[in-house]
Amino acid sequence: MLTACLAFAAVAALVTVTPGLDTMLVLRATVTGGRRTGLLAGLGVALGCLTWALASAVGLTALLAASRLAFDVLRVAGAAYLLWLGGRALWTARRGRAAGEAGTADAPMSWREALRTGFTTNLLNPKIGVFYMSLLPQFVPQGASMFWTSMLFAAIHAVQGLLWFGLLAAVAGAARRVLGRPAVRRRLQQVMGVAFIGFGLKLAADH
């Protein structure tokens, strides 16, 4: 079992540190709300992963993969949510510019919003469910419980994610004095908005 855990941890670590949507979410939450907010966004992502792992362990993701309609509905919902996040980020950047000219500041992201965004974004991506369904069984030793071993692997992945997101939040938080400047913050919002829209369009176009 130890060998299986180490093998899975190595693969999961590579997946975790690969830059992508989760990284963007944590950085955005940290810049707009601070380290705690960024870490809570990462916690939301980790909770989403655990939810998908549980669904995979009980066979729900197999049903999702078998039902094209259910997969597409969830995929389109996830894409729409990402497009909404991207549009909102661009609008926030534009509003922030107007607020700066008026001498006011835009409200920071709350910890509840960060947690909800991380969880919802992860949960509305059916590819994560398919990823768990296809990856986890490959590392389960013969004779071991599929359910409990899968949940153990998911917990390992979640802990890795929290450690990585914590590091990202710490680094971004330390640089927040620079990143939090109105002009820099607006530019980051614009970049992240375009990135979210790109992720949304990619998810919508994938089949």
Tab-separated table of C-alpha atoms in Angstrom:
chain	number	residue	atom	x	y	z
A	1	MET	CA	0.000	0.000	0.000
A	2	LEU	CA	2.856	2.384	0.800
A	3	THR	CA	4.301	1.906	-2.679
A	4	ALA	CA	0.909	2.613	-4.249
A	5	CYS	CA	0.479	5.761	-2.146
A	6	LEU	CA	3.922	7.050	-3.095
A	7	ALA	CA	3.329	6.337	-6.780
A	8	PHE	CA	-0.011	8.127	-6.729
A	9	ALA	CA	1.437	11.024	-4.725
A	10	ALA	CA	4.137	11.537	-7.363
A	11	VAL	CA	1.598	11.716	-10.192
A	12	ALA	CA	-0.815	13.855	-8.183
A	13	ALA	CA	1.969	16.285	-7.267
A	14	LEU	CA	2.716	16.903	-10.942
A	15	VAL	CA	-0.969	17.541	-11.603
A	16	THR	CA	-1.218	19.852	-8.582
A	17	VAL	CA	1.684	22.159	-9.438
A	18	THR	CA	0.830	22.429	-13.142
A	19	PRO	CA	-0.421	26.005	-13.690
A	20	GLY	CA	-4.090	26.175	-14.543
A	21	LEU	CA	-7.489	27.382	-13.423
A	22	ASP	CA	-6.984	26.481	-9.746
A	23	THR	CA	-3.741	28.453	-9.609
A	24	MET	CA	-5.479	31.447	-11.168
A	25	LEU	CA	-8.329	31.261	-8.663
A	26	VAL	CA	-6.003	31.188	-5.658
A	27	LEU	CA	-3.846	34.041	-6.942
A	28	ARG	CA	-6.881	36.183	-7.713
A	29	ALA	CA	-8.404	35.520	-4.292
A	30	THR	CA	-5.110	36.354	-2.561
A	31	VAL	CA	-4.580	39.588	-4.456
A	32	THR	CA	-8.145	40.763	-3.868
A	33	GLY	CA	-8.653	39.495	-0.322
A	34	GLY	CA	-5.351	38.502	1.281
A	35	ARG	CA	-3.606	35.244	2.191
A	36	ARG	CA	-6.498	33.799	4.172
A	37	THR	CA	-8.898	34.411	1.312
A	38	GLY	CA	-6.513	32.784	-1.152
A	39	LEU	CA	-6.076	29.751	1.083
A	40	LEU	CA	-9.853	29.420	1.441
A	41	ALA	CA	-10.198	29.452	-2.342
A	42	GLY	CA	-7.712	26.581	-2.380
A	43	LEU	CA	-9.718	24.827	0.338
A	44	GLY	CA	-12.799	25.114	-1.863
A	45	VAL	CA	-10.897	23.465	-4.713
A	46	ALA	CA	-9.733	20.671	-2.386
A	47	LEU	CA	-13.291	20.080	-1.151
A	48	GLY	CA	-14.430	19.873	-4.760
A	49	CYS	CA	-11.765	17.252	-5.466
A	50	LEU	CA	-12.855	15.217	-2.446
A	51	THR	CA	-16.456	15.409	-3.627
A	52	TRP	CA	-15.488	14.150	-7.079
A	53	ALA	CA	-13.372	11.394	-5.532
A	54	LEU	CA	-16.324	10.280	-3.418
A	55	ALA	CA	-18.547	10.287	-6.496
A	56	SER	CA	-15.944	8.242	-8.342
A	57	ALA	CA	-15.582	5.755	-5.485
A	58	VAL	CA	-19.324	5.044	-5.403
A	59	GLY	CA	-19.608	4.847	-9.193
A	60	LEU	CA	-21.409	8.119	-9.924
A	61	THR	CA	-18.712	9.421	-12.258
A	62	ALA	CA	-19.026	6.220	-14.304
A	63	LEU	CA	-22.694	7.066	-14.823
A	64	LEU	CA	-21.718	10.616	-15.740
A	65	ALA	CA	-19.184	9.374	-18.284
A	66	ALA	CA	-21.757	6.972	-19.729
A	67	SER	CA	-24.432	9.652	-20.084
A	68	ARG	CA	-23.444	12.119	-22.767
A	69	LEU	CA	-26.350	14.402	-21.919
A	70	ALA	CA	-25.472	14.619	-18.214
A	71	PHE	CA	-21.808	15.200	-19.036
A	72	ASP	CA	-22.636	17.964	-21.516
A	73	VAL	CA	-25.095	19.673	-19.163
A	74	LEU	CA	-22.490	19.818	-16.400
A	75	ARG	CA	-19.784	20.870	-18.859
A	76	VAL	CA	-21.865	23.729	-20.267
A	77	ALA	CA	-22.833	24.837	-16.751
A	78	GLY	CA	-19.171	24.888	-15.765
A	79	ALA	CA	-18.232	26.814	-18.903
A	80	ALA	CA	-20.996	29.351	-18.269
A	81	TYR	CA	-19.783	29.828	-14.693
A	82	LEU	CA	-16.215	30.437	-15.863
A	83	LEU	CA	-17.417	32.909	-18.479
A	84	TRP	CA	-19.377	34.693	-15.760
A	85	LEU	CA	-16.286	34.821	-13.533
A	86	GLY	CA	-14.233	36.183	-16.416
A	87	GLY	CA	-16.800	38.810	-17.319
A	88	ARG	CA	-17.111	39.803	-13.685
A	89	ALA	CA	-13.335	40.174	-13.349
A	90	LEU	CA	-13.209	42.403	-16.430
A	91	TRP	CA	-16.117	44.461	-15.132
A	92	THR	CA	-14.408	44.775	-11.736
A	93	ALA	CA	-11.252	46.017	-13.452
A	94	ARG	CA	-13.229	48.592	-15.395
A	95	ARG	CA	-15.189	49.644	-12.322
A	96	GLY	CA	-11.951	49.818	-10.324
A	97	ARG	CA	-10.535	52.261	-12.823
A	98	ALA	CA	-13.602	54.455	-12.491
A	99	ALA	CA	-13.455	54.123	-8.699
A	100	GLY	CA	-9.784	55.093	-8.702
A	101	GLU	CA	-10.548	58.185	-10.719
A	102	ALA	CA	-13.305	59.011	-8.239
A	103	GLY	CA	-11.015	58.393	-5.247
A	104	THR	CA	-12.805	55.268	-3.961
A	105	ALA	CA	-11.802	51.591	-3.771
A	106	ASP	CA	-13.554	48.406	-4.827
A	107	ALA	CA	-14.553	45.890	-2.145
A	108	PRO	CA	-12.163	42.962	-1.532
A	109	MET	CA	-13.241	39.358	-2.106
A	110	SER	CA	-14.791	37.834	1.013
A	111	TRP	CA	-13.649	34.487	2.404
A	112	ARG	CA	-17.098	33.006	1.768
A	113	GLU	CA	-16.970	34.040	-1.867
A	114	ALA	CA	-13.463	32.598	-2.230
A	115	LEU	CA	-14.466	29.252	-0.703
A	116	ARG	CA	-17.634	29.085	-2.793
A	117	THR	CA	-15.834	29.996	-6.016
A	118	GLY	CA	-13.119	27.380	-5.539
A	119	PHE	CA	-15.643	24.660	-4.721
A	120	THR	CA	-18.170	25.532	-7.433
A	121	THR	CA	-15.592	25.908	-10.185
A	122	ASN	CA	-14.142	22.506	-9.371
A	123	LEU	CA	-17.508	20.790	-8.991
A	124	LEU	CA	-18.850	22.100	-12.308
A	125	ASN	CA	-15.965	20.606	-14.276
A	126	PRO	CA	-16.961	17.026	-15.223
A	127	LYS	CA	-13.466	16.337	-16.547
A	128	ILE	CA	-12.202	16.247	-12.969
A	129	GLY	CA	-14.669	13.467	-12.219
A	130	VAL	CA	-13.560	11.530	-15.286
A	131	PHE	CA	-9.936	12.168	-14.283
A	132	TYR	CA	-10.500	10.582	-10.879
A	133	MET	CA	-12.480	7.718	-12.376
A	134	SER	CA	-9.674	6.865	-14.806
A	135	LEU	CA	-6.677	7.582	-12.549
A	136	LEU	CA	-7.497	6.292	-9.075
A	137	PRO	CA	-8.215	2.626	-9.966
A	138	GLN	CA	-4.811	2.312	-11.643
A	139	PHE	CA	-3.057	2.730	-8.287
A	140	VAL	CA	-5.344	0.614	-6.090
A	141	PRO	CA	-3.423	-2.546	-5.069
A	142	GLN	CA	-5.011	-5.889	-5.812
A	143	GLY	CA	-7.224	-7.010	-2.946
A	144	ALA	CA	-7.492	-3.518	-1.416
A	145	SER	CA	-10.825	-1.785	-0.896
A	146	MET	CA	-11.568	0.346	-3.945
A	147	PHE	CA	-13.657	2.806	-1.929
A	148	TRP	CA	-11.332	3.409	1.013
A	149	THR	CA	-8.159	3.350	-1.061
A	150	SER	CA	-9.658	5.844	-3.517
A	151	MET	CA	-10.624	8.145	-0.658
A	152	LEU	CA	-7.110	7.818	0.789
A	153	PHE	CA	-5.631	8.826	-2.560
A	154	ALA	CA	-8.069	11.737	-2.789
A	155	ALA	CA	-7.053	12.879	0.696
A	156	ILE	CA	-3.392	12.775	-0.363
A	157	HIS	CA	-4.231	14.863	-3.420
A	158	ALA	CA	-6.232	17.328	-1.313
A	159	VAL	CA	-3.389	17.767	1.196
A	160	GLN	CA	-0.917	18.318	-1.627
A	161	GLY	CA	-3.247	20.905	-3.090
A	162	LEU	CA	-3.622	22.742	0.213
A	163	LEU	CA	0.145	22.835	0.701
A	164	TRP	CA	0.680	24.146	-2.830
A	165	PHE	CA	-2.128	26.689	-2.588
A	166	GLY	CA	-0.806	27.774	0.798
A	167	LEU	CA	2.586	28.424	-0.782
A	168	LEU	CA	0.993	30.381	-3.630
A	169	ALA	CA	-1.077	32.420	-1.181
A	170	ALA	CA	1.996	33.141	0.953
A	171	VAL	CA	4.058	34.306	-2.028
A	172	ALA	CA	1.244	36.380	-3.521
A	173	GLY	CA	0.384	37.742	-0.084
A	174	ALA	CA	3.973	38.824	0.496
A	175	ALA	CA	3.895	40.667	-2.819
A	176	ARG	CA	0.451	42.113	-2.188
A	177	ARG	CA	1.843	45.553	-1.421
A	178	VAL	CA	2.930	45.720	-5.052
A	179	LEU	CA	0.191	43.570	-6.564
A	180	GLY	CA	-2.453	45.440	-4.586
A	181	ARG	CA	-1.658	48.800	-6.148
A	182	PRO	CA	-4.742	50.017	-8.030
A	183	ALA	CA	-3.121	50.052	-11.476
A	184	VAL	CA	-1.448	46.652	-11.008
A	185	ARG	CA	-4.582	45.173	-9.490
A	186	ARG	CA	-6.717	46.332	-12.403
A	187	ARG	CA	-4.255	44.830	-14.860
A	188	LEU	CA	-4.275	41.529	-12.978
A	189	GLN	CA	-8.069	41.523	-12.977
A	190	GLN	CA	-8.026	42.038	-16.738
A	191	VAL	CA	-5.517	39.226	-17.293
A	192	MET	CA	-7.412	36.862	-15.009
A	193	GLY	CA	-10.716	37.807	-16.593
A	194	VAL	CA	-9.400	36.932	-20.038
A	195	ALA	CA	-7.920	33.698	-18.635
A	196	PHE	CA	-11.237	32.664	-17.053
A	197	ILE	CA	-13.047	33.347	-20.309
A	198	GLY	CA	-10.422	31.299	-22.142
A	199	PHE	CA	-10.856	28.385	-19.727
A	200	GLY	CA	-14.624	28.663	-20.117
A	201	LEU	CA	-14.495	28.641	-23.907
A	202	LYS	CA	-12.107	25.688	-23.866
A	203	LEU	CA	-14.390	23.730	-21.550
A	204	ALA	CA	-17.403	24.574	-23.707
A	205	ALA	CA	-15.615	23.500	-26.890
A	206	ASP	CA	-14.224	20.222	-25.520
A	207	HIS	CA	-16.163	17.043	-26.235
